[in-house]
C-alpha positions as a printed NumPy array, in Angstrom:
array([[-65.308,  21.57 ,  52.65 ],
       [-63.127,  20.643,  49.734],
       [-62.835,  23.038,  46.793],
       [-61.336,  21.841,  43.53 ],
       [-61.232,  22.718,  39.852],
       [-60.385,  19.081,  39.082],
       [-63.69 ,  17.824,  37.68 ],
       [-62.603,  14.19 ,  37.619],
       [-61.625,  14.266,  41.297],
       [-64.867,  16.041,  42.253],
       [-66.878,  13.357,  40.427],
       [-64.939,  10.567,  42.107],
       [-65.412,  12.057,  45.584],
       [-69.133,  12.739,  45.248],
       [-70.597,   9.948,  43.105],
       [-71.779,   6.918,  45.106],
       [-70.323,   4.53 ,  42.5  ],
       [-66.808,   5.255,  43.803],
       [-67.692,   4.508,  47.433],
       [-65.531,   7.204,  49.007],
       [-66.319,   7.352,  52.708],
       [-67.397,  10.584,  54.338],
       [-67.526,  10.892,  58.119],
       [-69.78 ,  13.335,  59.933],
       [-70.245,  14.415,  63.515],
       [-73.967,  14.913,  64.04 ],
       [-75.4  ,  16.711,  67.037],
       [-78.825,  15.094,  67.397],
       [-81.864,  15.603,  69.584],
       [-82.245,  12.977,  72.298],
       [-80.071,   9.993,  73.081],
       [-80.065,   7.258,  70.414],
       [-80.55 ,   3.794,  71.895],
       [-78.345,   0.881,  70.81 ],
       [-81.218,  -0.383,  68.623],
       [-81.361,   2.995,  66.874],
       [-77.638,   2.927,  66.142],
       [-78.098,  -0.618,  64.834],
       [-80.759,   0.66 ,  62.399],
       [-78.288,   3.236,  61.078],
       [-75.647,   0.516,  60.725],
       [-78.023,  -1.755,  58.802],
       [-79.397,   0.939,  56.497],
       [-82.468,   3.141,  56.808],
       [-85.528,   3.318,  54.558],
       [-85.784,   6.791,  53.012],
       [-88.28 ,   8.165,  50.502],
       [-85.789,   7.548,  47.663],
       [-84.971,   3.996,  48.777],
       [-82.968,   2.301,  51.505],
       [-79.515,   3.567,  52.392],
       [-76.463,   1.381,  52.413],
       [-75.244,   0.376,  55.853],
       [-73.375,   3.117,  57.7  ],
       [-70.96 ,   3.124,  60.588],
       [-72.584,   4.841,  63.546],
       [-71.136,   5.418,  67.   ],
       [-72.524,   7.336,  69.948],
       [-69.703,   9.736,  70.842],
       [-71.414,  11.645,  73.629],
       [-74.807,  11.031,  75.226],
       [-76.767,  14.021,  76.42 ],
       [-78.683,  14.164,  79.689],
       [-82.032,  15.523,  80.799],
       [-85.305,  16.172,  78.988],
       [-83.705,  18.404,  76.327],
       [-80.781,  16.041,  75.721],
       [-78.511,  16.583,  72.74 ],
       [-76.087,  13.821,  71.779],
       [-73.165,  13.496,  69.386],
       [-73.116,  10.651,  66.871],
       [-70.312,   9.894,  64.425],
       [-71.696,   8.561,  61.134],
       [-69.69 ,   7.306,  58.161],
       [-71.432,   6.835,  54.805],
       [-70.226,   6.168,  51.28 ],
       [-73.287,   7.047,  49.205],
       [-73.553,  10.815,  49.541],
       [-77.216,  11.339,  48.681],
       [-78.704,  14.798,  49.14 ],
       [-78.953,  15.589,  52.877],
       [-78.525,  11.868,  53.552],
       [-77.222,  11.997,  57.126],
       [-79.927,  14.472,  58.163],
       [-82.626,  12.33 ,  56.571],
       [-81.262,   9.134,  58.15 ],
       [-81.288,  10.686,  61.607],
       [-84.802,  12.059,  61.076],
       [-85.961,   8.595,  59.988],
       [-84.766,   7.042,  63.264],
       [-86.319,   9.791,  65.391],
       [-83.272,  11.917,  66.196],
       [-83.291,  15.128,  64.137],
       [-79.922,  16.773,  63.516],
       [-79.257,  20.109,  65.158],
       [-75.727,  20.542,  63.821],
       [-73.737,  18.576,  61.27 ],
       [-70.02 ,  18.765,  60.509],
       [-68.159,  16.639,  57.955],
       [-64.917,  15.59 ,  59.61 ],
       [-63.381,  13.357,  56.933],
       [-63.506,  12.723,  53.186],
       [-61.797,   9.459,  52.275],
       [-58.339,   9.582,  53.862],
       [-58.438,  13.373,  54.277],
       [-58.843,  14.528,  57.888],
       [-57.313,  17.654,  59.398],
       [-58.097,  18.346,  63.056],
       [-55.751,  21.35 ,  63.105],
       [-57.807,  23.329,  60.585],
       [-60.181,  25.673,  62.423],
       [-63.598,  26.668,  61.03 ],
       [-63.147,  29.346,  58.368],
       [-59.509,  28.475,  57.729],
       [-58.209,  26.888,  54.561],
       [-55.067,  25.38 ,  53.164],
       [-53.838,  23.818,  49.947],
       [-53.724,  20.037,  49.722],
       [-50.342,  18.414,  49.363],
       [-49.672,  16.336,  46.234],
       [-49.68 ,  13.254,  48.5  ],
       [-53.183,  14.125,  49.778],
       [-54.502,  14.58 ,  46.235],
       [-52.961,  11.241,  45.259],
       [-54.551,   9.592,  48.333],
       [-57.981,  10.987,  47.385],
       [-57.641,   9.526,  43.882],
       [-56.535,   6.195,  45.34 ],
       [-59.499,   6.17 ,  47.753],
       [-61.804,   6.492,  44.748],
       [-60.102,   3.686,  42.839],
       [-58.313,   5.966,  40.37 ],
       [-54.764,   6.712,  39.222]])
């Protein structure tokens, strides 16, 4: 979660026109087959139109009849509930979803519930990722 009072930066990070990548770790029901991952990579038909191609990688495959798998998905559109809707559309509903990266910003040391201020270099990198400044 990124909190800012910089309206221009917020617009650049969220509007699809700027193409800022967001990466998610999705815990999904079942084990997506290679063909299913290919569908995610090629774009999925949703009720509001097809999605742009995404990067999708099976990180961990579950086992057994109640299998739960982990899929890493990177998108750049940012439609409402897009990753959840994409996974539903390919038959693997999301049980848990965590955004792990926004543009170049990724902090594996930050635990859930913790926060920190961004460095000036990180703010600059976010602007650069959105084609600004």
